[in-house]
Amino acid sequence: MMKVLFFGDVFGKAGRRIVCDYLAELKEEFNPDFVILNGENLADGRGLTEKTSKALFNAGVDAITGGNHLWDRAESWDYIKNNPAIIKPLNYPASAPGNPSYTIVKNDNKLTIINLCGQLFMPPTNSPFIAFETWFNSSYIYNSSCILIDFHSESTSEKRAFGWFVDGKVSAVIGTHTHIQTADEEILPQGTAYITDVGMTGAHNSVIGVKKEIIIEKFKHCLPLRYESSDLGPQINAVYLELDNLTHKAQKILRIRRPIEYKNSIFNEEL
């Protein structure tokens, strides 16, 4: 049985610190074979950098998925391009830096990860349905590997439709992007684990990671304001999966939502 731990959108320094502080404990509790996180918000909520992702890889993260903010830091494009463990949305142009899929092998466990972006209320991109279908029909991965999809989308209906679309073809569809965890985790009839959104790992005394006072003012006055990441109310949002190595079907999906405390009094600047 393959065990996977997936952290929802890890936001800014608070989110990075939470993962680094608590990953060892979670590994002891769940004994995952693979640890994955969505990292498009690692660098102060917008994009990622080599510095912000390095500490997470060093802590034991196996792969980082992206989304529409993955490329917000232009200085990181070469790093993203040259690191196969950073997975870009499959339905973005081939010219966009990044690896469109990533297969990890550990012992007898083989997991393929792909990332897709939704189209509703999102920046323009190709259909995630067609992109997946094209990839799936031209790939032999599904014969020998469990497949996990990070579906990064604003719309609950689009995520739900995609879950039904791939039921039985992939092992899990994990929704990201909204930063709000949904309570609809389940295993679909043909064996695909599904949740609409795994939520945000970061500072929850905020508005989806940003200092709440700033966002309230923005809503009140409709004026552009500079966003600043919060560090208050740290919380883990994640899912734990058990996937059958032979059938590639999910056996378990467990939603994790834990308010925690930082383990150190000050941020480690290495993060």
PDB file of C-alpha atoms in Angstrom:
ATOM      1  CA  MET A   1       0.000   0.000   0.000  1.00  0.00           C
ATOM      2  CA  MET A   2       1.387   3.396  -1.042  1.00  0.00           C
ATOM      3  CA  LYS A   3       0.990   6.264   1.427  1.00  0.00           C
ATOM      4  CA  VAL A   4       0.969   9.909   0.320  1.00  0.00           C
ATOM      5  CA  LEU A   5       0.871  13.160   2.304  1.00  0.00           C
ATOM      6  CA  PHE A   6      -0.209  16.247   0.338  1.00  0.00           C
ATOM      7  CA  PHE A   7      -0.078  19.782   1.795  1.00  0.00           C
ATOM      8  CA  GLY A   8      -2.496  22.377   0.404  1.00  0.00           C
ATOM      9  CA  ASP A   9      -1.255  25.738  -0.889  1.00  0.00           C
ATOM     10  CA  VAL A  10       1.769  26.525   1.287  1.00  0.00           C
ATOM     11  CA  PHE A  11       1.595  30.290   1.654  1.00  0.00           C
ATOM     12  CA  GLY A  12       4.627  32.481   2.289  1.00  0.00           C
ATOM     13  CA  LYS A  13       7.140  32.197   5.087  1.00  0.00           C
ATOM     14  CA  ALA A  14       4.470  31.124   7.581  1.00  0.00           C
ATOM     15  CA  GLY A  15       3.531  28.139   5.432  1.00  0.00           C
ATOM     16  CA  ARG A  16       7.126  27.171   4.764  1.00  0.00           C
ATOM     17  CA  ARG A  17       7.933  27.347   8.437  1.00  0.00           C
ATOM     18  CA  ILE A  18       4.942  25.157   9.348  1.00  0.00           C
ATOM     19  CA  VAL A  19       6.044  22.431   6.920  1.00  0.00           C
ATOM     20  CA  CYS A  20       9.631  22.544   8.148  1.00  0.00           C
ATOM     21  CA  ASP A  21       8.526  22.526  11.799  1.00  0.00           C
ATOM     22  CA  TYR A  22       5.982  19.719  11.563  1.00  0.00           C
ATOM     23  CA  LEU A  23       6.885  17.452   8.658  1.00  0.00           C
ATOM     24  CA  ALA A  24       8.994  15.148  10.834  1.00  0.00           C
ATOM     25  CA  GLU A  25       6.080  14.664  13.259  1.00  0.00           C
ATOM     26  CA  LEU A  26       3.624  14.008  10.454  1.00  0.00           C
ATOM     27  CA  LYS A  27       6.006  11.509   8.887  1.00  0.00           C
ATOM     28  CA  GLU A  28       6.212   9.676  12.185  1.00  0.00           C
ATOM     29  CA  GLU A  29       2.408   9.679  12.456  1.00  0.00           C
ATOM     30  CA  PHE A  30       1.501   8.692   8.883  1.00  0.00           C
ATOM     31  CA  ASN A  31       4.711   7.111   7.565  1.00  0.00           C
ATOM     32  CA  PRO A  32       4.178   8.447   4.016  1.00  0.00           C
ATOM     33  CA  ASP A  33       6.132   7.098   1.087  1.00  0.00           C
ATOM     34  CA  PHE A  34       5.770  10.439  -0.712  1.00  0.00           C
ATOM     35  CA  VAL A  35       5.329  14.032   0.470  1.00  0.00           C
ATOM     36  CA  ILE A  36       3.948  16.568  -2.007  1.00  0.00           C
ATOM     37  CA  LEU A  37       2.850  20.171  -1.636  1.00  0.00           C
ATOM     38  CA  ASN A  38       1.389  22.927  -3.750  1.00  0.00           C
ATOM     39  CA  GLY A  39       4.044  25.647  -3.811  1.00  0.00           C
ATOM     40  CA  GLU A  40       2.874  28.400  -6.157  1.00  0.00           C
ATOM     41  CA  ASN A  41       2.579  30.778  -3.168  1.00  0.00           C
ATOM     42  CA  LEU A  42       5.859  29.973  -1.412  1.00  0.00           C
ATOM     43  CA  ALA A  43       7.538  33.337  -2.046  1.00  0.00           C
ATOM     44  CA  ASP A  44       5.451  35.806  -0.032  1.00  0.00           C
ATOM     45  CA  GLY A  45       2.307  34.476  -1.673  1.00  0.00           C
ATOM     46  CA  ARG A  46       3.386  34.949  -5.281  1.00  0.00           C
ATOM     47  CA  GLY A  47       5.454  32.318  -7.047  1.00  0.00           C
ATOM     48  CA  LEU A  48       8.433  30.416  -5.722  1.00  0.00           C
ATOM     49  CA  THR A  49      12.190  30.813  -5.712  1.00  0.00           C
ATOM     50  CA  GLU A  50      15.139  28.493  -5.285  1.00  0.00           C
ATOM     51  CA  LYS A  51      15.582  29.773  -1.727  1.00  0.00           C
ATOM     52  CA  THR A  52      11.949  29.271  -0.718  1.00  0.00           C
ATOM     53  CA  SER A  53      11.702  25.762  -2.128  1.00  0.00           C
ATOM     54  CA  LYS A  54      15.151  24.487  -1.140  1.00  0.00           C
ATOM     55  CA  ALA A  55      14.361  24.324   2.588  1.00  0.00           C
ATOM     56  CA  LEU A  56      11.251  22.264   1.845  1.00  0.00           C
ATOM     57  CA  PHE A  57      13.095  19.771  -0.333  1.00  0.00           C
ATOM     58  CA  ASN A  58      15.731  19.515   2.394  1.00  0.00           C
ATOM     59  CA  ALA A  59      12.985  18.858   4.944  1.00  0.00           C
ATOM     60  CA  GLY A  60      11.790  15.840   2.981  1.00  0.00           C
ATOM     61  CA  VAL A  61       9.320  17.105   0.377  1.00  0.00           C
ATOM     62  CA  ASP A  62       9.501  14.974  -2.771  1.00  0.00           C
ATOM     63  CA  ALA A  63       7.684  17.220  -5.261  1.00  0.00           C
ATOM     64  CA  ILE A  64       6.138  20.682  -5.550  1.00  0.00           C
ATOM     65  CA  THR A  65       3.124  21.363  -7.752  1.00  0.00           C
ATOM     66  CA  GLY A  66       2.297  24.747  -9.238  1.00  0.00           C
ATOM     67  CA  GLY A  67      -0.590  26.777 -10.574  1.00  0.00           C
ATOM     68  CA  ASN A  68      -1.296  30.117 -12.199  1.00  0.00           C
ATOM     69  CA  HIS A  69       1.156  31.940  -9.873  1.00  0.00           C
ATOM     70  CA  LEU A  70       4.053  29.539 -10.440  1.00  0.00           C
ATOM     71  CA  TRP A  71       5.947  31.947 -12.710  1.00  0.00           C
ATOM     72  CA  ASP A  72       5.307  35.207 -10.809  1.00  0.00           C
ATOM     73  CA  ARG A  73       9.034  35.473  -9.988  1.00  0.00           C
ATOM     74  CA  ALA A  74      10.747  35.816 -13.359  1.00  0.00           C
ATOM     75  CA  GLU A  75      14.157  35.368 -11.748  1.00  0.00           C
ATOM     76  CA  SER A  76      13.143  31.785 -10.917  1.00  0.00           C
ATOM     77  CA  TRP A  77      12.195  30.617 -14.400  1.00  0.00           C
ATOM     78  CA  ASP A  78      15.527  28.897 -15.046  1.00  0.00           C
ATOM     79  CA  TYR A  79      15.379  27.207 -11.659  1.00  0.00           C
ATOM     80  CA  ILE A  80      11.861  25.931 -12.353  1.00  0.00           C
ATOM     81  CA  LYS A  81      12.907  24.760 -15.801  1.00  0.00           C
ATOM     82  CA  ASN A  82      15.880  22.797 -14.465  1.00  0.00           C
ATOM     83  CA  ASN A  83      14.208  21.181 -11.447  1.00  0.00           C
ATOM     84  CA  PRO A  84      12.056  18.218 -12.553  1.00  0.00           C
ATOM     85  CA  ALA A  85      10.449  17.946  -9.099  1.00  0.00           C
ATOM     86  CA  ILE A  86       8.646  21.254  -9.688  1.00  0.00           C
ATOM     87  CA  ILE A  87       5.563  20.425 -11.748  1.00  0.00           C
ATOM     88  CA  LYS A  88       3.866  23.049 -13.908  1.00  0.00           C
ATOM     89  CA  PRO A  89       0.236  22.888 -15.084  1.00  0.00           C
ATOM     90  CA  LEU A  90       0.002  20.431 -17.959  1.00  0.00           C
ATOM     91  CA  ASN A  91      -2.479  22.620 -19.845  1.00  0.00           C
ATOM     92  CA  TYR A  92      -0.178  25.656 -20.085  1.00  0.00           C
ATOM     93  CA  PRO A  93       1.913  26.178 -23.229  1.00  0.00           C
ATOM     94  CA  ALA A  94       4.871  23.861 -23.682  1.00  0.00           C
ATOM     95  CA  SER A  95       7.114  26.944 -23.770  1.00  0.00           C
ATOM     96  CA  ALA A  96       6.258  27.822 -20.147  1.00  0.00           C
ATOM     97  CA  PRO A  97       9.171  26.726 -17.919  1.00  0.00           C
ATOM     98  CA  GLY A  98       8.618  23.584 -15.912  1.00  0.00           C
ATOM     99  CA  ASN A  99       8.073  19.854 -15.970  1.00  0.00           C
ATOM    100  CA  PRO A 100       4.532  18.829 -17.080  1.00  0.00           C
ATOM    101  CA  SER A 101       4.639  15.528 -15.158  1.00  0.00           C
ATOM    102  CA  TYR A 102       6.906  13.879 -12.643  1.00  0.00           C
ATOM    103  CA  THR A 103       7.256  10.218 -11.714  1.00  0.00           C
ATOM    104  CA  ILE A 104       8.837   9.233  -8.397  1.00  0.00           C
ATOM    105  CA  VAL A 105       9.994   5.714  -7.623  1.00  0.00           C
ATOM    106  CA  LYS A 106      10.816   4.566  -4.103  1.00  0.00           C
ATOM    107  CA  ASN A 107      11.287   0.897  -3.353  1.00  0.00           C
ATOM    108  CA  ASP A 108       8.244  -0.799  -4.939  1.00  0.00           C
ATOM    109  CA  ASN A 109       6.192   2.411  -5.033  1.00  0.00           C
ATOM    110  CA  LYS A 110       5.732   4.419  -8.219  1.00  0.00           C
ATOM    111  CA  LEU A 111       3.767   7.666  -8.284  1.00  0.00           C
ATOM    112  CA  THR A 112       3.189  10.008 -11.219  1.00  0.00           C
ATOM    113  CA  ILE A 113       2.150  13.584 -10.426  1.00  0.00           C
ATOM    114  CA  ILE A 114       0.522  16.011 -12.825  1.00  0.00           C
ATOM    115  CA  ASN A 115      -0.812  19.508 -12.260  1.00  0.00           C
ATOM    116  CA  LEU A 116      -3.727  21.131 -14.111  1.00  0.00           C
ATOM    117  CA  CYS A 117      -5.293  24.603 -13.958  1.00  0.00           C
ATOM    118  CA  GLY A 118      -8.989  25.265 -14.305  1.00  0.00           C
ATOM    119  CA  GLN A 119     -10.447  27.698 -16.821  1.00  0.00           C
ATOM    120  CA  LEU A 120     -13.385  29.271 -14.929  1.00  0.00           C
ATOM    121  CA  PHE A 121     -12.461  32.595 -13.259  1.00  0.00           C
ATOM    122  CA  MET A 122      -8.791  31.858 -13.987  1.00  0.00           C
ATOM    123  CA  PRO A 123      -6.151  33.225 -16.402  1.00  0.00           C
ATOM    124  CA  PRO A 124      -6.499  31.924 -19.972  1.00  0.00           C
ATOM    125  CA  THR A 125      -5.235  28.403 -20.552  1.00  0.00           C
ATOM    126  CA  ASN A 126      -6.120  25.301 -22.518  1.00  0.00           C
ATOM    127  CA  SER A 127      -8.858  22.909 -21.434  1.00  0.00           C
ATOM    128  CA  PRO A 128      -7.661  20.728 -18.541  1.00  0.00           C
ATOM    129  CA  PHE A 129     -10.040  18.003 -19.732  1.00  0.00           C
ATOM    130  CA  ILE A 130      -8.512  17.852 -23.214  1.00  0.00           C
ATOM    131  CA  ALA A 131      -4.970  18.235 -21.875  1.00  0.00           C
ATOM    132  CA  PHE A 132      -5.414  15.310 -19.505  1.00  0.00           C
ATOM    133  CA  GLU A 133      -7.130  13.155 -22.131  1.00  0.00           C
ATOM    134  CA  THR A 134      -4.331  13.775 -24.631  1.00  0.00           C
ATOM    135  CA  TRP A 135      -1.665  12.994 -22.025  1.00  0.00           C
ATOM    136  CA  PHE A 136      -3.450   9.901 -20.772  1.00  0.00           C
ATOM    137  CA  ASN A 137      -4.085   8.451 -24.221  1.00  0.00           C
ATOM    138  CA  SER A 138      -0.463   8.935 -25.266  1.00  0.00           C
ATOM    139  CA  SER A 139       1.117   7.715 -22.027  1.00  0.00           C
ATOM    140  CA  TYR A 140       1.832   4.239 -20.781  1.00  0.00           C
ATOM    141  CA  ILE A 141       2.364   5.502 -17.234  1.00  0.00           C
ATOM    142  CA  TYR A 142      -1.113   4.473 -16.111  1.00  0.00           C
ATOM    143  CA  ASN A 143      -0.256   0.806 -16.694  1.00  0.00           C
ATOM    144  CA  SER A 144       2.492   0.839 -14.102  1.00  0.00           C
ATOM    145  CA  SER A 145       1.993   3.816 -11.798  1.00  0.00           C
ATOM    146  CA  CYS A 146      -0.471   5.418  -9.441  1.00  0.00           C
ATOM    147  CA  ILE A 147      -1.408   8.890 -10.709  1.00  0.00           C
ATOM    148  CA  LEU A 148      -2.093  11.915  -8.514  1.00  0.00           C
ATOM    149  CA  ILE A 149      -3.520  15.121  -9.987  1.00  0.00           C
ATOM    150  CA  ASP A 150      -3.343  18.533  -8.348  1.00  0.00           C
ATOM    151  CA  PHE A 151      -6.314  20.321  -9.932  1.00  0.00           C
ATOM    152  CA  HIS A 152      -5.719  24.027  -9.323  1.00  0.00           C
ATOM    153  CA  SER A 153      -8.982  25.848  -9.893  1.00  0.00           C
ATOM    154  CA  GLU A 154     -11.344  28.514  -8.582  1.00  0.00           C
ATOM    155  CA  SER A 155     -14.586  26.764  -9.500  1.00  0.00           C
ATOM    156  CA  THR A 156     -16.014  23.966  -7.378  1.00  0.00           C
ATOM    157  CA  SER A 157     -18.164  22.786 -10.293  1.00  0.00           C
ATOM    158  CA  GLU A 158     -15.158  22.518 -12.603  1.00  0.00           C
ATOM    159  CA  LYS A 159     -13.221  20.521 -10.018  1.00  0.00           C
ATOM    160  CA  ARG A 160     -16.172  18.240  -9.358  1.00  0.00           C
ATOM    161  CA  ALA A 161     -16.763  17.645 -13.065  1.00  0.00           C
ATOM    162  CA  PHE A 162     -13.108  16.818 -13.552  1.00  0.00           C
ATOM    163  CA  GLY A 163     -13.209  14.348 -10.687  1.00  0.00           C
ATOM    164  CA  TRP A 164     -16.039  12.460 -12.389  1.00  0.00           C
ATOM    165  CA  PHE A 165     -14.232  12.736 -15.734  1.00  0.00           C
ATOM    166  CA  VAL A 166     -11.130  10.909 -14.482  1.00  0.00           C
ATOM    167  CA  ASP A 167     -12.752   8.540 -11.983  1.00  0.00           C
ATOM    168  CA  GLY A 168     -11.101   5.151 -12.385  1.00  0.00           C
ATOM    169  CA  LYS A 169      -8.306   6.540 -14.559  1.00  0.00           C
ATOM    170  CA  VAL A 170      -6.233   8.150 -11.799  1.00  0.00           C
ATOM    171  CA  SER A 171      -5.640   7.406  -8.141  1.00  0.00           C
ATOM    172  CA  ALA A 172      -6.445  10.829  -6.717  1.00  0.00           C
ATOM    173  CA  VAL A 173      -7.659  14.310  -7.645  1.00  0.00           C
ATOM    174  CA  ILE A 174      -6.638  16.878  -5.044  1.00  0.00           C
ATOM    175  CA  GLY A 175      -8.121  20.357  -5.479  1.00  0.00           C
ATOM    176  CA  THR A 176      -6.069  23.451  -4.673  1.00  0.00           C
ATOM    177  CA  HIS A 177      -6.127  27.247  -5.235  1.00  0.00           C
ATOM    178  CA  THR A 178      -8.985  28.617  -3.090  1.00  0.00           C
ATOM    179  CA  HIS A 179      -7.034  28.213   0.191  1.00  0.00           C
ATOM    180  CA  ILE A 180     -10.279  27.130   1.900  1.00  0.00           C
ATOM    181  CA  GLN A 181     -10.566  23.465   2.842  1.00  0.00           C
ATOM    182  CA  THR A 182     -13.733  21.667   1.768  1.00  0.00           C
ATOM    183  CA  ALA A 183     -15.379  18.838   3.716  1.00  0.00           C
ATOM    184  CA  ASP A 184     -16.167  16.573   0.767  1.00  0.00           C
ATOM    185  CA  GLU A 185     -13.309  14.091   0.734  1.00  0.00           C
ATOM    186  CA  GLU A 186     -14.388  10.732  -0.677  1.00  0.00           C
ATOM    187  CA  ILE A 187     -13.452   7.829  -2.898  1.00  0.00           C
ATOM    188  CA  LEU A 188     -15.465   8.005  -6.116  1.00  0.00           C
ATOM    189  CA  PRO A 189     -17.224   4.855  -7.410  1.00  0.00           C
ATOM    190  CA  GLN A 190     -14.410   3.769  -9.746  1.00  0.00           C
ATOM    191  CA  GLY A 191     -11.690   4.191  -7.087  1.00  0.00           C
ATOM    192  CA  THR A 192     -10.398   7.765  -7.411  1.00  0.00           C
ATOM    193  CA  ALA A 193      -9.833   9.704  -4.166  1.00  0.00           C
ATOM    194  CA  TYR A 194     -11.270  13.214  -4.418  1.00  0.00           C
ATOM    195  CA  ILE A 195     -11.462  16.479  -2.471  1.00  0.00           C
ATOM    196  CA  THR A 196     -12.569  19.815  -3.944  1.00  0.00           C
ATOM    197  CA  ASP A 197      -9.924  21.803  -2.058  1.00  0.00           C
ATOM    198  CA  VAL A 198      -7.345  20.689   0.459  1.00  0.00           C
ATOM    199  CA  GLY A 199      -7.016  24.230   1.863  1.00  0.00           C
ATOM    200  CA  MET A 200      -4.031  26.390   2.796  1.00  0.00           C
ATOM    201  CA  THR A 201      -1.045  25.609   4.987  1.00  0.00           C
ATOM    202  CA  GLY A 202      -0.115  28.975   6.417  1.00  0.00           C
ATOM    203  CA  ALA A 203      -1.395  31.806   8.598  1.00  0.00           C
ATOM    204  CA  HIS A 204      -5.175  31.468   8.972  1.00  0.00           C
ATOM    205  CA  ASN A 205      -5.611  34.670  10.968  1.00  0.00           C
ATOM    206  CA  SER A 206      -5.695  36.298   7.558  1.00  0.00           C
ATOM    207  CA  VAL A 207      -7.652  36.436   4.327  1.00  0.00           C
ATOM    208  CA  ILE A 208      -6.281  33.422   2.433  1.00  0.00           C
ATOM    209  CA  GLY A 209      -2.777  34.239   3.667  1.00  0.00           C
ATOM    210  CA  VAL A 210      -2.753  38.050   3.413  1.00  0.00           C
ATOM    211  CA  LYS A 211      -3.076  40.349   6.428  1.00  0.00           C
ATOM    212  CA  LYS A 212      -6.819  40.668   6.914  1.00  0.00           C
ATOM    213  CA  GLU A 213      -6.784  44.439   7.520  1.00  0.00           C
ATOM    214  CA  ILE A 214      -5.373  45.024   4.035  1.00  0.00           C
ATOM    215  CA  ILE A 215      -8.030  42.934   2.315  1.00  0.00           C
ATOM    216  CA  ILE A 216     -10.858  44.483   4.337  1.00  0.00           C
ATOM    217  CA  GLU A 217      -9.696  47.946   3.264  1.00  0.00           C
ATOM    218  CA  LYS A 218      -9.507  46.796  -0.335  1.00  0.00           C
ATOM    219  CA  PHE A 219     -13.091  45.543  -0.222  1.00  0.00           C
ATOM    220  CA  LYS A 220     -14.272  48.737   1.475  1.00  0.00           C
ATOM    221  CA  HIS A 221     -12.642  51.235  -0.857  1.00  0.00           C
ATOM    222  CA  CYS A 222     -11.898  49.275  -4.074  1.00  0.00           C
ATOM    223  CA  LEU A 223      -8.393  50.724  -4.200  1.00  0.00           C
ATOM    224  CA  PRO A 224      -5.216  48.799  -5.068  1.00  0.00           C
ATOM    225  CA  LEU A 225      -3.161  48.017  -1.980  1.00  0.00           C
ATOM    226  CA  ARG A 226       0.145  46.268  -1.491  1.00  0.00           C
ATOM    227  CA  TYR A 227      -0.405  42.792  -0.094  1.00  0.00           C
ATOM    228  CA  GLU A 228       1.554  41.624   2.948  1.00  0.00           C
ATOM    229  CA  SER A 229       1.600  38.037   4.165  1.00  0.00           C
ATOM    230  CA  SER A 230       0.282  37.278   7.635  1.00  0.00           C
ATOM    231  CA  ASP A 231       2.090  35.097  10.165  1.00  0.00           C
ATOM    232  CA  LEU A 232      -0.789  34.756  12.659  1.00  0.00           C
ATOM    233  CA  GLY A 233      -2.846  31.634  13.354  1.00  0.00           C
ATOM    234  CA  PRO A 234      -0.624  28.954  11.810  1.00  0.00           C
ATOM    235  CA  GLN A 235      -2.529  25.944  10.532  1.00  0.00           C
ATOM    236  CA  ILE A 236      -1.849  22.760   8.585  1.00  0.00           C
ATOM    237  CA  ASN A 237      -4.271  21.817   5.815  1.00  0.00           C
ATOM    238  CA  ALA A 238      -3.407  18.541   4.106  1.00  0.00           C
ATOM    239  CA  VAL A 239      -4.695  15.148   3.023  1.00  0.00           C
ATOM    240  CA  TYR A 240      -3.372  11.673   3.655  1.00  0.00           C
ATOM    241  CA  LEU A 241      -3.915   9.027   0.985  1.00  0.00           C
ATOM    242  CA  GLU A 242      -3.521   5.275   0.793  1.00  0.00           C
ATOM    243  CA  LEU A 243      -3.259   3.957  -2.772  1.00  0.00           C
ATOM    244  CA  ASP A 244      -3.167   0.368  -3.949  1.00  0.00           C
ATOM    245  CA  ASN A 245       0.059  -0.376  -5.841  1.00  0.00           C
ATOM    246  CA  LEU A 246      -1.553  -3.121  -7.923  1.00  0.00           C
ATOM    247  CA  THR A 247      -4.950  -1.684  -8.857  1.00  0.00           C
ATOM    248  CA  HIS A 248      -3.848   1.984  -8.608  1.00  0.00           C
ATOM    249  CA  LYS A 249      -7.130   2.713  -6.842  1.00  0.00           C
ATOM    250  CA  ALA A 250      -7.485   4.710  -3.639  1.00  0.00           C
ATOM    251  CA  GLN A 251      -8.213   2.881  -0.415  1.00  0.00           C
ATOM    252  CA  LYS A 252      -8.331   5.862   1.934  1.00  0.00           C
ATOM    253  CA  ILE A 253      -8.454   9.660   1.963  1.00  0.00           C
ATOM    254  CA  LEU A 254      -8.169  11.511   5.260  1.00  0.00           C
ATOM    255  CA  ARG A 255      -8.586  15.283   5.553  1.00  0.00           C
ATOM    256  CA  ILE A 256      -6.156  16.985   7.955  1.00  0.00           C
ATOM    257  CA  ARG A 257      -6.869  20.423   9.471  1.00  0.00           C
ATOM    258  CA  ARG A 258      -4.742  21.318  12.486  1.00  0.00           C
ATOM    259  CA  PRO A 259      -4.162  24.665  14.186  1.00  0.00           C
ATOM    260  CA  ILE A 260      -0.623  24.521  15.548  1.00  0.00           C
ATOM    261  CA  GLU A 261       2.010  26.736  17.138  1.00  0.00           C
ATOM    262  CA  TYR A 262       5.359  27.702  15.710  1.00  0.00           C
ATOM    263  CA  LYS A 263       8.149  25.730  17.303  1.00  0.00           C
ATOM    264  CA  ASN A 264      10.672  28.581  17.394  1.00  0.00           C
ATOM    265  CA  SER A 265      10.319  32.132  18.656  1.00  0.00           C
ATOM    266  CA  ILE A 266      11.677  33.743  15.475  1.00  0.00           C
ATOM    267  CA  PHE A 267      11.687  32.883  11.807  1.00  0.00           C
ATOM    268  CA  ASN A 268      14.716  31.119  10.454  1.00  0.00           C
ATOM    269  CA  GLU A 269      16.007  33.427   7.741  1.00  0.00           C
ATOM    270  CA  GLU A 270      17.115  30.369   5.761  1.00  0.00           C
ATOM    271  CA  LEU A 271      13.412  29.894   4.991  1.00  0.00           C
TER     272      LEU A 271
END
